[in-house]
mmCIF file of C-alpha atoms and ligand atoms in Angstrom:
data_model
loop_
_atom_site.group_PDB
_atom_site.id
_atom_site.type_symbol
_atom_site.label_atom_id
_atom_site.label_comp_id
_atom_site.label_asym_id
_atom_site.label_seq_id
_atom_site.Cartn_x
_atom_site.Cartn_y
_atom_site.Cartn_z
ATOM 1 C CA UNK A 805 85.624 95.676 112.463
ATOM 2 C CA UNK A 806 89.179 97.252 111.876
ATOM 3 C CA UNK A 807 90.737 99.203 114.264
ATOM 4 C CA UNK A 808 92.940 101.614 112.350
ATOM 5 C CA UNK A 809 93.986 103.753 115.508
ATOM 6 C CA UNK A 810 94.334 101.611 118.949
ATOM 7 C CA UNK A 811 95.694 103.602 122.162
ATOM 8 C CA UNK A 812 95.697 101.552 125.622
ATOM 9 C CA UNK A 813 97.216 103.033 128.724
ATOM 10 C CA UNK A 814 98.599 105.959 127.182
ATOM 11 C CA UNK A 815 99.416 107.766 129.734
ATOM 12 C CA UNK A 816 101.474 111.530 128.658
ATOM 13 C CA UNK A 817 102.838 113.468 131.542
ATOM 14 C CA UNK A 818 104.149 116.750 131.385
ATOM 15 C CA UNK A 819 106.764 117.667 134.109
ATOM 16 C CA UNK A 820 107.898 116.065 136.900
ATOM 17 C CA UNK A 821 107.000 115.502 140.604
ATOM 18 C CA UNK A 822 104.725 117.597 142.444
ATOM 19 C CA UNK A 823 104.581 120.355 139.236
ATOM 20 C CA UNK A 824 103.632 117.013 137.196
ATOM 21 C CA UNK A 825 100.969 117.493 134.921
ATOM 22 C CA UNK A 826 98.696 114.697 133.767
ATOM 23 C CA UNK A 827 97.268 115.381 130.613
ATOM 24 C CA UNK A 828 96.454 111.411 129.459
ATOM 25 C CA UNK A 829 95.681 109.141 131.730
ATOM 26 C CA UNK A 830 95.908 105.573 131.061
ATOM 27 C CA UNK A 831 93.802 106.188 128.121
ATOM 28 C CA UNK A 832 92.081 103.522 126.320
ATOM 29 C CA UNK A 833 90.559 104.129 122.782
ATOM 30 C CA UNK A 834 90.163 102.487 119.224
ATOM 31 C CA UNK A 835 89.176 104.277 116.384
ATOM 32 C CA UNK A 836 87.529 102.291 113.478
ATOM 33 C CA UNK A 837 88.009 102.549 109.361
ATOM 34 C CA UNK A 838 85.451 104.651 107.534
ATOM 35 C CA UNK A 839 84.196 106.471 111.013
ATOM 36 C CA UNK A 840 83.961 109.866 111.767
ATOM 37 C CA UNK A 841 85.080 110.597 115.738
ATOM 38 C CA UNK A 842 84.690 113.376 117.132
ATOM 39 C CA UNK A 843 86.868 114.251 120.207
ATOM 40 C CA UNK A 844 85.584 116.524 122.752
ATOM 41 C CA UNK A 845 85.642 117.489 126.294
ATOM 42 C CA UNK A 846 86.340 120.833 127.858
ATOM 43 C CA UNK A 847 89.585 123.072 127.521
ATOM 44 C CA UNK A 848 92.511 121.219 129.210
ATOM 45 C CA UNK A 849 90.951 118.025 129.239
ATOM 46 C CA UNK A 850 93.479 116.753 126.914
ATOM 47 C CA UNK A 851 92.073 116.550 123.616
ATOM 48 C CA UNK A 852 95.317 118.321 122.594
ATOM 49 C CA UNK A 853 97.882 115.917 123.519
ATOM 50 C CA UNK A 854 95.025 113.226 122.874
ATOM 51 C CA UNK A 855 95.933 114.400 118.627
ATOM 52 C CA UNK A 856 99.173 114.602 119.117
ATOM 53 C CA UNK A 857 99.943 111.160 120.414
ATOM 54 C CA UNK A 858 97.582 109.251 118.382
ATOM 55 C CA UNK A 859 98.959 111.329 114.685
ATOM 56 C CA UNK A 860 103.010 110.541 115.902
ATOM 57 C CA UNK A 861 103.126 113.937 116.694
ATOM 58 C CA UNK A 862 104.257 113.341 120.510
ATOM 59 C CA UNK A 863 104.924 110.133 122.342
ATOM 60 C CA UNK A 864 103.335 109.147 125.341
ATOM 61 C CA UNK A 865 104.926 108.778 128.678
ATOM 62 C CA UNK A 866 103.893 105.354 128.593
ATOM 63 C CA UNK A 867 101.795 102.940 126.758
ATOM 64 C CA UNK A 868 101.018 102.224 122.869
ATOM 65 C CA UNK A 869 99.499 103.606 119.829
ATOM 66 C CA UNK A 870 98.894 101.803 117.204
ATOM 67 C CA UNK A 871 98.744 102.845 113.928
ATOM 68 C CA UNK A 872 96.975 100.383 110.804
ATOM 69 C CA UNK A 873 99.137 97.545 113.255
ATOM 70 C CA UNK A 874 102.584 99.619 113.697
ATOM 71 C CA UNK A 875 103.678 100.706 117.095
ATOM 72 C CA UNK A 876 104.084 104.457 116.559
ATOM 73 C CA UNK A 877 104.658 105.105 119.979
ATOM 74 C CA UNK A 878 108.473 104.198 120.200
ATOM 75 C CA UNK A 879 108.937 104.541 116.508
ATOM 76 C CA UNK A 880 111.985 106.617 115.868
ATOM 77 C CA UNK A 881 111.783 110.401 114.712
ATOM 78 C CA UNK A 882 112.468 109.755 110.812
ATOM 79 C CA UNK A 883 110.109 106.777 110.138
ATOM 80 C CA UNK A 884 107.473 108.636 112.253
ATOM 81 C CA UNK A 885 107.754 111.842 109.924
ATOM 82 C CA UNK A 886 107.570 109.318 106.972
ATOM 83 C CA UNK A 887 104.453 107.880 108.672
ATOM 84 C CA UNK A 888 102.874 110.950 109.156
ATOM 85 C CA UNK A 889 103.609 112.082 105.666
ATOM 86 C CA UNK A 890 102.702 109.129 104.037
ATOM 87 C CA UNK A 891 99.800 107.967 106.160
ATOM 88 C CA UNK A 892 98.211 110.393 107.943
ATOM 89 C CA UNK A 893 96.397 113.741 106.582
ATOM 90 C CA UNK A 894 95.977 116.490 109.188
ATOM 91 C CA UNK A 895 93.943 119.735 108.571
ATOM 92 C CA UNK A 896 94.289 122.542 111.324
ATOM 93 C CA UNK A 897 92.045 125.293 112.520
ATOM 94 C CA UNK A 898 94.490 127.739 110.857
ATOM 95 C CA UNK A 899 94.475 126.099 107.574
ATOM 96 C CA UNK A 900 98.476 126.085 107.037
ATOM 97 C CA UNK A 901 98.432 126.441 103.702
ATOM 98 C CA UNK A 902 101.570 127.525 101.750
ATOM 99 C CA UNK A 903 100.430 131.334 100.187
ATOM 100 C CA UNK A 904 103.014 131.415 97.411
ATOM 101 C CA UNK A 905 101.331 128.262 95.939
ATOM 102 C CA UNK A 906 98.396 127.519 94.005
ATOM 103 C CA UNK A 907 95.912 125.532 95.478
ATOM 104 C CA UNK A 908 96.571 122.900 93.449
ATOM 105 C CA UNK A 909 99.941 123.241 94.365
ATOM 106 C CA UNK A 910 99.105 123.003 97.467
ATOM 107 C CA UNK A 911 97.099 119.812 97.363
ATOM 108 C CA UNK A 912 100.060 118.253 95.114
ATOM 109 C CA UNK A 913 102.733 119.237 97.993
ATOM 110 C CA UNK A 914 102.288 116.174 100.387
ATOM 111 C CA UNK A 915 102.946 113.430 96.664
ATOM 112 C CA UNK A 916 105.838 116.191 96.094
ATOM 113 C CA UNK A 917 107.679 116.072 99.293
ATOM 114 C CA UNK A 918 107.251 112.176 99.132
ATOM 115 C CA UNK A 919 109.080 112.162 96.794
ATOM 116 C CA UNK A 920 106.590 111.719 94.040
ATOM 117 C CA UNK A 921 106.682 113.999 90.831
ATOM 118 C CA UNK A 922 104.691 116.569 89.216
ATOM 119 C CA UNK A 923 102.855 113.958 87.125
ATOM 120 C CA UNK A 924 100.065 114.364 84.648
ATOM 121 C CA UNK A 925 98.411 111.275 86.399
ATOM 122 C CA UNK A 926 99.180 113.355 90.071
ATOM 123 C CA UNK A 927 98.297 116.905 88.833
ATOM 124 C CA UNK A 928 94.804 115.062 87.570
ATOM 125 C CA UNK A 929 94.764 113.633 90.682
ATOM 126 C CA UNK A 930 94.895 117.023 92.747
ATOM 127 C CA UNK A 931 92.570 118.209 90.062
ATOM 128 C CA UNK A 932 89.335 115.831 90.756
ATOM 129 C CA UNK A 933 90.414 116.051 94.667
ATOM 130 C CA UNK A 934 89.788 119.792 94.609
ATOM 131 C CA UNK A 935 86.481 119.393 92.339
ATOM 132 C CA UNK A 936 85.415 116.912 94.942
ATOM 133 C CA UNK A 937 85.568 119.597 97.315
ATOM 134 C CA UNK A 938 83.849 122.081 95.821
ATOM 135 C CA UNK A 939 86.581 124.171 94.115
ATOM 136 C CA UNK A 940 86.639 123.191 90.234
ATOM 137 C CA UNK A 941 87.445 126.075 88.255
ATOM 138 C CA UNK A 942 89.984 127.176 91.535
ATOM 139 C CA UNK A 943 92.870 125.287 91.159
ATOM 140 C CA UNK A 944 95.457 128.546 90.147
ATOM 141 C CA UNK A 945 93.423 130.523 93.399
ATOM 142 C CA UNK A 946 96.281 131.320 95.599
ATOM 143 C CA UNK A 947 95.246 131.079 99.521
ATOM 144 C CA UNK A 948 95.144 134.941 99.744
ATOM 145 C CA UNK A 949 92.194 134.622 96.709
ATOM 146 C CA UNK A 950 90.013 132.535 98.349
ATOM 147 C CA UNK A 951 87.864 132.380 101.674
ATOM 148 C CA UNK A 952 88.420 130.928 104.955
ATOM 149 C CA UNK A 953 86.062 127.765 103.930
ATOM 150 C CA UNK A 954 87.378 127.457 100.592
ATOM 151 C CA UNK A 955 91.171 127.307 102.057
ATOM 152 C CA UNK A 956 90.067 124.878 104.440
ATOM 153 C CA UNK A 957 88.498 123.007 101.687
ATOM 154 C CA UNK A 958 91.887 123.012 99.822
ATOM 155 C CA UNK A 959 93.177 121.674 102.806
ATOM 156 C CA UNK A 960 90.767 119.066 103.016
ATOM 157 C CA UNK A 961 91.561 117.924 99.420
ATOM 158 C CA UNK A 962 95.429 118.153 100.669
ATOM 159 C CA UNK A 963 94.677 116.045 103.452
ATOM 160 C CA UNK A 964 92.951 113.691 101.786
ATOM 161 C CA UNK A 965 95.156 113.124 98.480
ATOM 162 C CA UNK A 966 97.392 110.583 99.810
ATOM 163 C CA UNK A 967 94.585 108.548 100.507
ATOM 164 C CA UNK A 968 95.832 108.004 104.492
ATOM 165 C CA UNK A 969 94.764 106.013 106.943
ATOM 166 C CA UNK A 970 93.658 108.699 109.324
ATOM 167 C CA UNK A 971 92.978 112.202 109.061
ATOM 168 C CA UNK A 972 92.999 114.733 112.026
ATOM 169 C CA UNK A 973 91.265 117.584 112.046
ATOM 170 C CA UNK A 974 92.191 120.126 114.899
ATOM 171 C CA UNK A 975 89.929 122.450 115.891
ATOM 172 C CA UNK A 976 88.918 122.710 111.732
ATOM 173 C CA UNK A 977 85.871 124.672 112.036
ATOM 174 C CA UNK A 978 87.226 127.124 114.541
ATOM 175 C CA UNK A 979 88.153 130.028 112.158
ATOM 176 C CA UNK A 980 84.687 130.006 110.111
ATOM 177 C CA UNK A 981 81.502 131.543 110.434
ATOM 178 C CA UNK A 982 78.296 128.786 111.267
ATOM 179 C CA UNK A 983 77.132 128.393 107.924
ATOM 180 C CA UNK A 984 80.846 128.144 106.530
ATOM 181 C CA UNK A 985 81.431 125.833 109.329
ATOM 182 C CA UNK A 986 78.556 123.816 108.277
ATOM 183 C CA UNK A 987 79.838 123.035 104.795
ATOM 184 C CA UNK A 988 83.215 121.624 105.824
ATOM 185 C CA UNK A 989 81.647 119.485 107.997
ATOM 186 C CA UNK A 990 79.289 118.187 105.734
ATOM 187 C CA UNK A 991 82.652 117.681 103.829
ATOM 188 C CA UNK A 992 84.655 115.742 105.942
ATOM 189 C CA UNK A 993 81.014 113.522 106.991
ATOM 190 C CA UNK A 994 81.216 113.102 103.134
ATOM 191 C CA UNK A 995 84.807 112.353 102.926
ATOM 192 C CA UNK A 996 83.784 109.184 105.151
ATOM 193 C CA UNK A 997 80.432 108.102 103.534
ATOM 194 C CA UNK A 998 81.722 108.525 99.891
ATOM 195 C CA UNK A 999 85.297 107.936 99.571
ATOM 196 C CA UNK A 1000 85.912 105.607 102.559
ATOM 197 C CA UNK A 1001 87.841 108.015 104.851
ATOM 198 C CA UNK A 1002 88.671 107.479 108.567
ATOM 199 C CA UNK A 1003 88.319 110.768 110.645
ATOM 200 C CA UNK A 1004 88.555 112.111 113.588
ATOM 201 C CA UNK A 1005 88.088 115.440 114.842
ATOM 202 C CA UNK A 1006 89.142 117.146 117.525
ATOM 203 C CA UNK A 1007 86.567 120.282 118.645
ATOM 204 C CA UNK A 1008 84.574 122.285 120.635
ATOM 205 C CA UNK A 1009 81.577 122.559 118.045
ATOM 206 C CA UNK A 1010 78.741 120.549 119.453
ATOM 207 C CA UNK A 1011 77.552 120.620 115.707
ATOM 208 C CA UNK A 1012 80.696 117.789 115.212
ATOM 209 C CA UNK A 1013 78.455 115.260 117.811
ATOM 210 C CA UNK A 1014 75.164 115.241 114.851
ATOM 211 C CA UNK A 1015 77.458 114.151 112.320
ATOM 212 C CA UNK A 1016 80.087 112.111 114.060
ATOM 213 C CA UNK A 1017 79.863 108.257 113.772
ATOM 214 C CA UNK A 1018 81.380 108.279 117.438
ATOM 215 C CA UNK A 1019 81.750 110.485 120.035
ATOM 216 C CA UNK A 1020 84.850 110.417 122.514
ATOM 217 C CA UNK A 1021 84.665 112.921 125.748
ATOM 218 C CA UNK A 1022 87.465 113.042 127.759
ATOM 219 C CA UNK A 1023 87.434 114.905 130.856
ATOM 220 C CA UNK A 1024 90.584 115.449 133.128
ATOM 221 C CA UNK A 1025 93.151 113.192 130.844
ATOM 222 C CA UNK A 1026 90.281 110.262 131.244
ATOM 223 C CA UNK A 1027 87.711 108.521 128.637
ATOM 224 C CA UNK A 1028 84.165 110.103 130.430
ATOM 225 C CA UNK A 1029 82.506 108.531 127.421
ATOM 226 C CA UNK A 1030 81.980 106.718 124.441
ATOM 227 C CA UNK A 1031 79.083 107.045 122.863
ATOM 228 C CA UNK A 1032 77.729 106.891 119.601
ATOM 229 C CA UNK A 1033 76.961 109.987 117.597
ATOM 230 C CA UNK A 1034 74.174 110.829 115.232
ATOM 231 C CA UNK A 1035 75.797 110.384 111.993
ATOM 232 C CA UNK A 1036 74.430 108.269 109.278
ATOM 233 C CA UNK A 1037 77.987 106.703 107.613
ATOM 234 C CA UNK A 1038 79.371 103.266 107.544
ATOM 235 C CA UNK A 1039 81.275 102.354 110.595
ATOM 236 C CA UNK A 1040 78.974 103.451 113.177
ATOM 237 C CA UNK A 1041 79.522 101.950 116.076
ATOM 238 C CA UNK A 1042 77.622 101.860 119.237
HETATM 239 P P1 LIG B 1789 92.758 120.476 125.541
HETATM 240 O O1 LIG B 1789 93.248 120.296 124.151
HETATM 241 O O2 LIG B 1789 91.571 119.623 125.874
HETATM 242 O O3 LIG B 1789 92.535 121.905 125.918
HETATM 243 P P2 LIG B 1789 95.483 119.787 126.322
HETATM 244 O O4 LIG B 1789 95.794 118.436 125.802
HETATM 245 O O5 LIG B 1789 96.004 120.972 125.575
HETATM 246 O O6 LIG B 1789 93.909 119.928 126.535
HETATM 247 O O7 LIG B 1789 96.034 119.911 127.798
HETATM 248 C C1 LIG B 1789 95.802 118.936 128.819
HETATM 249 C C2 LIG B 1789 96.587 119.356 130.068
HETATM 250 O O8 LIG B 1789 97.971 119.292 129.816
HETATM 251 C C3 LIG B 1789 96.296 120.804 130.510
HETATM 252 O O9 LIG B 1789 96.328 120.850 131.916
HETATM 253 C C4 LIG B 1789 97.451 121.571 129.912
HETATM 254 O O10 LIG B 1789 97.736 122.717 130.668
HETATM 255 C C5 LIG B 1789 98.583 120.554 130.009
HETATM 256 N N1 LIG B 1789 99.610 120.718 128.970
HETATM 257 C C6 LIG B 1789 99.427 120.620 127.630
HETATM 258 N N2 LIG B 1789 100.585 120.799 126.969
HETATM 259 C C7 LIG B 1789 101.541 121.031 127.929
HETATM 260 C C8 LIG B 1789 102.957 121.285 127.892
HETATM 261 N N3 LIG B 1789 103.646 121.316 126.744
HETATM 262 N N4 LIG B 1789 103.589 121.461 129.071
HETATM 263 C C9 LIG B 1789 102.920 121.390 130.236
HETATM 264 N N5 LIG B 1789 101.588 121.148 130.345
HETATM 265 C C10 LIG B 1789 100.909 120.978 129.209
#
């Protein structure tokens, strides 16, 4: 099977000498294509830093990450934000959507700013991406018109409209209520089983672990365990 996301000894160290602190440890981890992961562990246990090396969004102190084959980890500042726009979707707990734009709009921006533009073929695109989700009928809602799912649904489609080779969810469920919760998970679980995605999500919601292909704990900067989860998609791996 693929490994789209391969980390081995990445090791990220905050600080120096006896204040040093060791968030990653000589972390190894591959992530397959078409999986949901979901990566847990309690607070400080690195799951933070854990996102933002593997999504290009901080190097390690040492070791690699490997990206669909490409070395992120010493990749220079300008190709990385390339990378991240081009190949990677991220959704966060806070939603970050823009709240002057439309939601289609806002599902359109990430083919905007690379330099794509406002097609007919794109703005169909964003269209069926945000009926996929749920939201047909809501593509002039601004963010400030719709609810905290349905923004993170937007965000969803956003993530997903570049067709990347990850997607990382922070915390996505964080914001919501259970049952709201409930429904983008069931999303993103579809987002893999349907359309092929590759996610992983980083979170405190044991609810993540029934749907998750794989489960990653970490504990103390470390890998505590790998395990498989209870999901039902391709890619599960035990
Ligand atoms: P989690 O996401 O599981 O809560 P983090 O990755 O945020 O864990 O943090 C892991 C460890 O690294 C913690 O001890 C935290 O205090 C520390 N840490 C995280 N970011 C920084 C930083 N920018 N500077 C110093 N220490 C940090």
């Amino acid at each position: 099977m693929d490994a789209v996301l391969e980390l081995e000894h990445v090791t990220r160290t905050y600080g120096h000498g006896p204040h040093a602190v060791h968030a990653l440890r000589d972390l190894d981890a591959r992530l397959y294509a078409h999986s949901l992961t979901a990566v847990m562990g309690p607070s400080g246990s690195g799951k933070s830093t854990f996102l933002q090396c593997a999504a290009g969004l901080d190097s390690p102190t040492s070791g690699s990450v490997r990206l669909a084959g490409r070395e992120i980890s010493t990749m220079g500042e300008r190709k990385l934000t390339r990378l991240r726009r081009e190949r990677i979707g991220f959704v966060f707990q806070s939603f970050n959507l823009l709240p002057t734009l439309t939601a289609q709009e806002n599902v359109l921006l990430p083919l905007r700013l690379g330099g794509r533009r406002r097609s007919a073929p794109n703005t169909d695109r964003a269209r069926r991406m945000l009926a996929r989700v749920g939201l047909a009928g809501r593509e002039d809602a601004r963010p400030g018109e719709l609810s905290g799912g349905q923004q993170q649904r937007v965000a969803i489609a956003r993530a997903l409209i570049t067709e990347p080779d990850v997607v990382f969810a922070d915390e996505p469920t964080g914001a919501l209520d259970q049952d709201t919760a409930a429904g983008v998970l069931r999303l993103l679980r579809e987002a893999v089983s349907a359309y092929g995605a590759t996610v992983v999500v980083v979170t405190h919601a044991p609810a993540v672990a029934a749907l998750a292909d794989r489960v990653l704990r970490l504990a103390d900067g470390r890998l505590a365990h790998d395990t498989a989860g209870a999901g039902a998609g391709a890619g599960v791996r035990a």
